[in-house]
XYZ file of C-alpha atoms in Angstrom:
355
model
C 89.722 121.681 91.828
C 93.312 121.721 90.993
C 95.003 118.423 91.681
C 98.246 119.114 93.822
C 100.975 116.391 93.494
C 104.286 116.374 95.085
C 107.396 116.639 92.624
C 108.310 113.232 91.475
C 111.697 111.728 92.259
C 114.558 111.848 89.512
C 114.529 108.519 88.064
C 117.619 106.319 88.264
C 119.604 105.749 85.098
C 118.370 102.329 84.764
C 114.956 102.790 86.317
C 111.574 103.475 84.447
C 112.597 101.684 81.293
C 109.796 99.693 79.245
C 111.906 96.468 80.074
C 112.241 97.273 84.006
C 109.452 96.405 86.093
C 108.323 99.099 88.690
C 108.809 96.646 91.592
C 111.081 93.397 91.196
C 111.345 90.470 93.850
C 114.451 88.250 93.325
C 115.301 85.107 95.281
C 113.827 86.766 98.510
C 114.175 85.036 101.665
C 113.468 86.073 105.408
C 114.451 83.558 108.216
C 113.553 84.264 111.801
C 115.604 82.478 114.506
C 113.431 81.066 117.082
C 113.373 79.286 120.535
C 110.854 77.185 122.459
C 111.041 78.193 126.120
C 113.996 79.762 127.956
C 116.431 76.809 127.384
C 114.771 75.193 124.287
C 116.852 74.452 120.993
C 116.936 77.312 118.335
C 114.924 76.740 115.440
C 114.910 78.733 112.052
C 111.510 79.889 110.737
C 111.595 80.209 107.050
C 108.722 83.064 106.570
C 109.804 83.632 103.160
C 112.064 81.166 101.223
C 113.032 81.865 97.934
C 110.336 84.210 96.106
C 110.468 85.810 92.631
C 107.819 88.043 90.917
C 107.695 91.452 89.518
C 105.068 94.163 89.310
C 104.523 96.303 86.263
C 103.706 100.151 86.344
C 99.822 100.247 86.971
C 99.360 96.858 87.236
C 97.442 94.934 90.161
C 99.441 91.995 91.474
C 98.012 89.734 94.296
C 99.775 87.375 96.536
C 97.160 84.879 97.996
C 97.462 82.127 100.582
C 96.340 80.940 104.045
C 97.484 82.406 107.241
C 101.017 81.694 108.135
C 102.367 81.373 104.607
C 104.459 84.351 104.653
C 102.249 86.943 102.963
C 102.748 89.745 105.492
C 106.459 89.094 106.021
C 106.780 89.517 102.393
C 104.761 92.716 102.324
C 107.223 94.244 104.997
C 110.244 93.066 103.111
C 109.008 94.926 99.880
C 108.279 97.963 102.364
C 111.845 97.894 103.481
C 110.506 97.246 107.022
C 112.268 94.068 107.531
C 115.987 93.319 106.048
C 115.781 89.969 103.729
C 118.095 87.062 104.738
C 118.911 86.444 101.134
C 117.628 88.156 97.873
C 116.833 91.597 96.705
C 113.955 94.079 96.517
C 114.122 96.194 93.482
C 112.178 99.270 93.373
C 112.348 101.280 89.681
C 115.953 99.945 89.557
C 116.909 100.731 93.208
C 117.886 98.033 95.383
C 116.036 98.881 98.557
C 118.723 97.221 100.927
C 121.636 98.518 99.131
C 120.835 102.336 98.613
C 121.930 104.916 101.135
C 119.403 105.842 104.111
C 118.940 109.236 102.722
C 117.698 107.782 99.273
C 115.792 105.142 100.985
C 113.713 107.834 102.677
C 113.159 109.642 99.535
C 112.051 106.479 97.745
C 109.623 105.881 100.264
C 107.388 108.443 99.053
C 106.878 106.278 95.815
C 105.656 103.116 97.658
C 103.317 103.342 100.475
C 101.262 100.692 102.694
C 97.719 100.401 103.614
C 97.602 98.079 106.724
C 94.931 95.560 107.967
C 93.485 96.680 110.701
C 92.193 100.413 110.548
C 91.402 100.194 114.249
C 94.902 99.954 115.319
C 96.971 101.628 112.192
C 95.676 105.224 113.236
C 96.985 107.132 116.412
C 93.798 107.889 118.446
C 95.221 110.987 119.603
C 95.374 112.765 116.211
C 92.863 114.265 114.018
C 92.093 113.044 110.373
C 94.090 116.184 109.270
C 97.040 115.545 111.438
C 97.019 112.020 110.281
C 96.950 112.552 106.618
C 99.288 115.416 106.552
C 101.947 114.005 108.856
C 103.925 112.826 105.743
C 103.939 116.264 104.591
C 106.057 117.426 107.762
C 108.231 114.513 107.452
C 109.311 114.889 103.720
C 109.084 118.728 103.848
C 106.222 119.173 101.104
C 103.342 121.466 100.949
C 104.767 124.019 103.290
C 102.262 126.710 104.543
C 98.504 125.868 105.783
C 96.991 126.963 102.403
C 98.711 124.466 100.339
C 98.442 121.741 103.037
C 94.653 122.517 103.362
C 94.102 122.214 99.652
C 96.019 118.957 99.358
C 94.123 117.597 102.330
C 90.662 118.668 100.552
C 91.834 116.658 97.426
C 92.675 113.623 99.243
C 89.513 113.389 101.630
C 87.577 113.902 98.169
C 89.536 111.138 96.941
C 88.588 108.556 99.283
C 85.080 109.652 99.822
C 85.151 111.373 102.958
C 83.727 114.730 103.787
C 85.950 117.732 104.128
C 84.183 118.765 107.388
C 85.688 115.295 108.927
C 89.243 116.859 108.887
C 89.022 117.832 112.668
C 87.574 114.570 113.893
C 89.322 111.764 115.772
C 89.632 108.053 114.674
C 87.295 106.722 117.239
C 84.352 109.001 115.752
C 84.545 106.512 112.668
C 83.245 103.119 111.586
C 85.764 100.737 110.410
C 85.192 101.239 106.692
C 85.797 105.095 107.007
C 88.768 104.493 109.181
C 90.327 102.636 106.208
C 89.449 105.365 104.025
C 91.418 107.510 106.388
C 94.394 105.019 106.051
C 94.044 105.000 102.259
C 94.032 108.910 102.148
C 97.348 108.912 104.294
C 99.026 106.335 101.825
C 98.152 108.534 98.771
C 99.569 111.856 100.606
C 102.914 111.632 98.937
C 101.278 110.420 95.314
C 102.945 107.087 95.493
C 103.112 104.766 92.250
C 102.903 101.524 94.369
C 100.418 100.721 97.205
C 101.134 97.569 99.295
C 97.835 96.528 100.397
C 98.231 94.095 103.391
C 94.911 92.426 103.877
C 93.150 95.852 103.789
C 89.651 94.273 103.748
C 89.823 91.375 106.348
C 88.973 93.640 109.271
C 85.726 94.894 107.745
C 82.078 93.843 107.127
C 81.289 92.169 103.867
C 79.387 95.091 102.812
C 81.906 97.782 103.564
C 84.521 95.547 101.924
C 82.688 95.787 98.742
C 82.752 99.622 98.899
C 86.468 99.704 99.897
C 87.156 97.205 96.920
C 85.336 99.713 94.421
C 87.376 102.614 95.700
C 90.676 101.004 95.121
C 89.543 100.118 91.730
C 88.359 103.742 91.206
C 91.803 104.976 92.664
C 93.865 102.755 90.591
C 92.262 104.214 87.423
C 92.214 107.572 88.257
C 95.679 107.786 89.959
C 97.434 105.241 87.911
C 98.597 103.347 90.782
C 100.132 99.817 90.915
C 99.136 97.433 93.703
C 100.644 94.644 95.523
C 97.550 93.097 97.094
C 97.884 90.607 100.002
C 94.863 88.523 100.799
C 93.883 85.263 102.317
C 90.512 85.845 100.385
C 90.996 84.326 96.627
C 87.469 85.780 96.029
C 88.289 89.441 96.721
C 91.573 88.929 94.790
C 89.542 88.097 91.621
C 87.933 91.306 91.511
C 91.016 93.542 91.889
C 93.996 91.593 90.531
C 95.375 91.111 86.882
C 97.744 88.556 88.171
C 97.841 86.308 91.233
C 100.728 84.588 92.942
C 99.748 81.616 95.268
C 101.808 81.214 98.170
C 102.427 78.054 100.600
C 104.802 77.763 103.336
C 106.745 80.455 102.373
C 107.190 79.722 98.561
C 105.153 80.659 95.458
C 103.627 77.558 93.982
C 101.555 79.058 91.227
C 101.790 82.205 89.059
C 98.983 83.118 86.613
C 96.898 85.457 85.134
C 93.848 86.053 87.310
C 90.960 84.588 85.021
C 93.167 81.694 84.036
C 93.944 80.818 87.649
C 90.123 80.554 88.532
C 89.227 78.737 85.303
C 92.201 76.357 85.063
C 94.291 76.081 88.155
C 97.625 74.353 87.512
C 98.601 73.567 91.313
C 96.833 71.201 93.497
C 97.110 73.627 96.299
C 95.216 76.436 94.067
C 92.500 73.589 93.186
C 92.045 73.391 97.153
C 91.902 77.200 97.742
C 89.297 77.331 94.754
C 87.439 74.249 96.128
C 86.705 76.173 99.284
C 85.030 79.116 97.543
C 81.201 78.917 98.071
C 79.001 79.084 94.642
C 75.482 80.233 95.403
C 74.320 79.308 91.881
C 72.913 75.613 91.902
C 73.438 75.232 88.400
C 77.055 76.304 88.459
C 77.730 73.888 91.477
C 76.377 70.964 89.747
C 79.226 68.684 88.722
C 81.857 70.661 90.687
C 83.743 68.360 93.207
C 85.689 69.373 96.166
C 89.249 68.982 96.596
C 89.548 68.309 100.287
C 92.949 68.531 101.920
C 93.998 66.160 104.742
C 96.209 67.115 107.920
C 97.558 70.235 109.125
C 99.649 72.851 107.285
C 103.178 72.234 108.529
C 105.281 74.472 110.644
C 107.577 77.045 108.727
C 110.050 76.080 111.328
C 110.381 72.530 109.935
C 108.884 72.402 106.530
C 108.476 68.906 104.577
C 111.502 67.793 102.396
C 110.937 68.078 98.657
C 107.553 69.516 97.342
C 106.195 71.436 100.976
C 102.600 70.311 99.918
C 103.231 66.941 99.391
C 101.742 65.643 102.712
C 98.570 66.995 102.051
C 98.451 66.430 98.208
C 96.214 63.797 96.788
C 98.321 63.808 93.567
C 101.812 63.260 95.330
C 104.198 60.505 93.916
C 107.119 59.131 95.500
C 109.511 61.836 93.763
C 107.560 64.745 95.460
C 108.847 63.862 98.805
C 112.728 64.418 97.689
C 112.644 66.712 94.655
C 112.169 70.363 95.462
C 109.918 71.640 92.494
C 110.584 74.879 90.604
C 108.201 77.134 88.963
C 107.803 75.893 85.345
C 105.463 77.529 82.791
C 102.701 75.214 81.480
C 100.791 75.032 78.552
C 98.254 77.486 79.701
C 100.801 80.242 80.221
C 100.797 79.810 84.041
C 103.745 78.999 86.089
C 103.177 75.978 88.544
C 105.780 74.326 90.952
C 104.274 70.914 90.355
C 106.056 68.378 88.062
C 103.263 66.058 88.265
C 100.986 68.026 85.998
C 97.605 66.613 87.227
C 95.608 68.912 85.126
C 97.711 68.750 81.851
C 95.062 66.352 80.306
C 92.000 67.594 81.767
C 91.040 70.747 84.062
C 90.544 70.641 87.497
C 86.917 69.859 88.813
C 87.311 72.316 91.379
C 87.492 75.397 88.862
C 85.114 78.100 89.072
C 85.024 79.077 85.574
C 84.756 82.512 83.865
C 83.738 85.352 85.749
C 80.368 86.692 84.307
């Protein structure tokens, strides 16, 4: 079957160069005003508070962290669904908050999203064909039932759904099948970047593996770039080439995926890895747990200095006052920890090389 693809946008003069990342986030901040009660004082929630990273074409880049660290807000900023308080999101050389609305609408064809909950992200009144083909009507592509039907068949084949499912409704499918519908919809415009916001967390473990394998196959076959948002560091290991670890609105470590698991450079990353269960008794031998004390502080009142210091077993006095910056370590990773507890010895919570 002939692969049908919509026409690509004309690149900007400064875009798509070898030195220009597909996605670049610079100094990104998003603060929300909040109030406790009707007459309570106004506070500022620093959901994302100075984030920098880039994603190359066809790269799989993950952002991992516990709930409330700002991952989903970051995803919404990248998708231009939120306006940043400060900083820029650059896609193919275009500042998404500085381009005219018409240009932004056209650019949205090049980056699409797969959302967390397949049960609420699909309109229950629309058939699979209507859901997947809706972007064609919005962007004026594949005009005519024959072209539209051929493209729909291609997308259903790509995500592993039967062509006969096109006239069914979302409630007739399992959670994994609904997520496949969501992926097909995201692929409709042949994007170059998919923003995957916790796409596996609402699924059973067995179904998670199927969707994970599908995403890997799609990336290879369609040459996609991924921005993968997850709280599950184990899932991240199987999909991402690079990983950013996020805590209270900031990135505390940026590393190649295998290096992060083998030799973490930040105490918070060590704690995340320590929570990963290892079924092999021989692999568990000699591995120590890095337990955290206390609760995660509120993003409305983050601690002074290093935001992780109240829960860090390696903290020193300077951690309470000095705000750490990401610095490259001897391993090639970047860590926002000046104490460098793993400079002379690897963390005892490291998992090691994937078999």
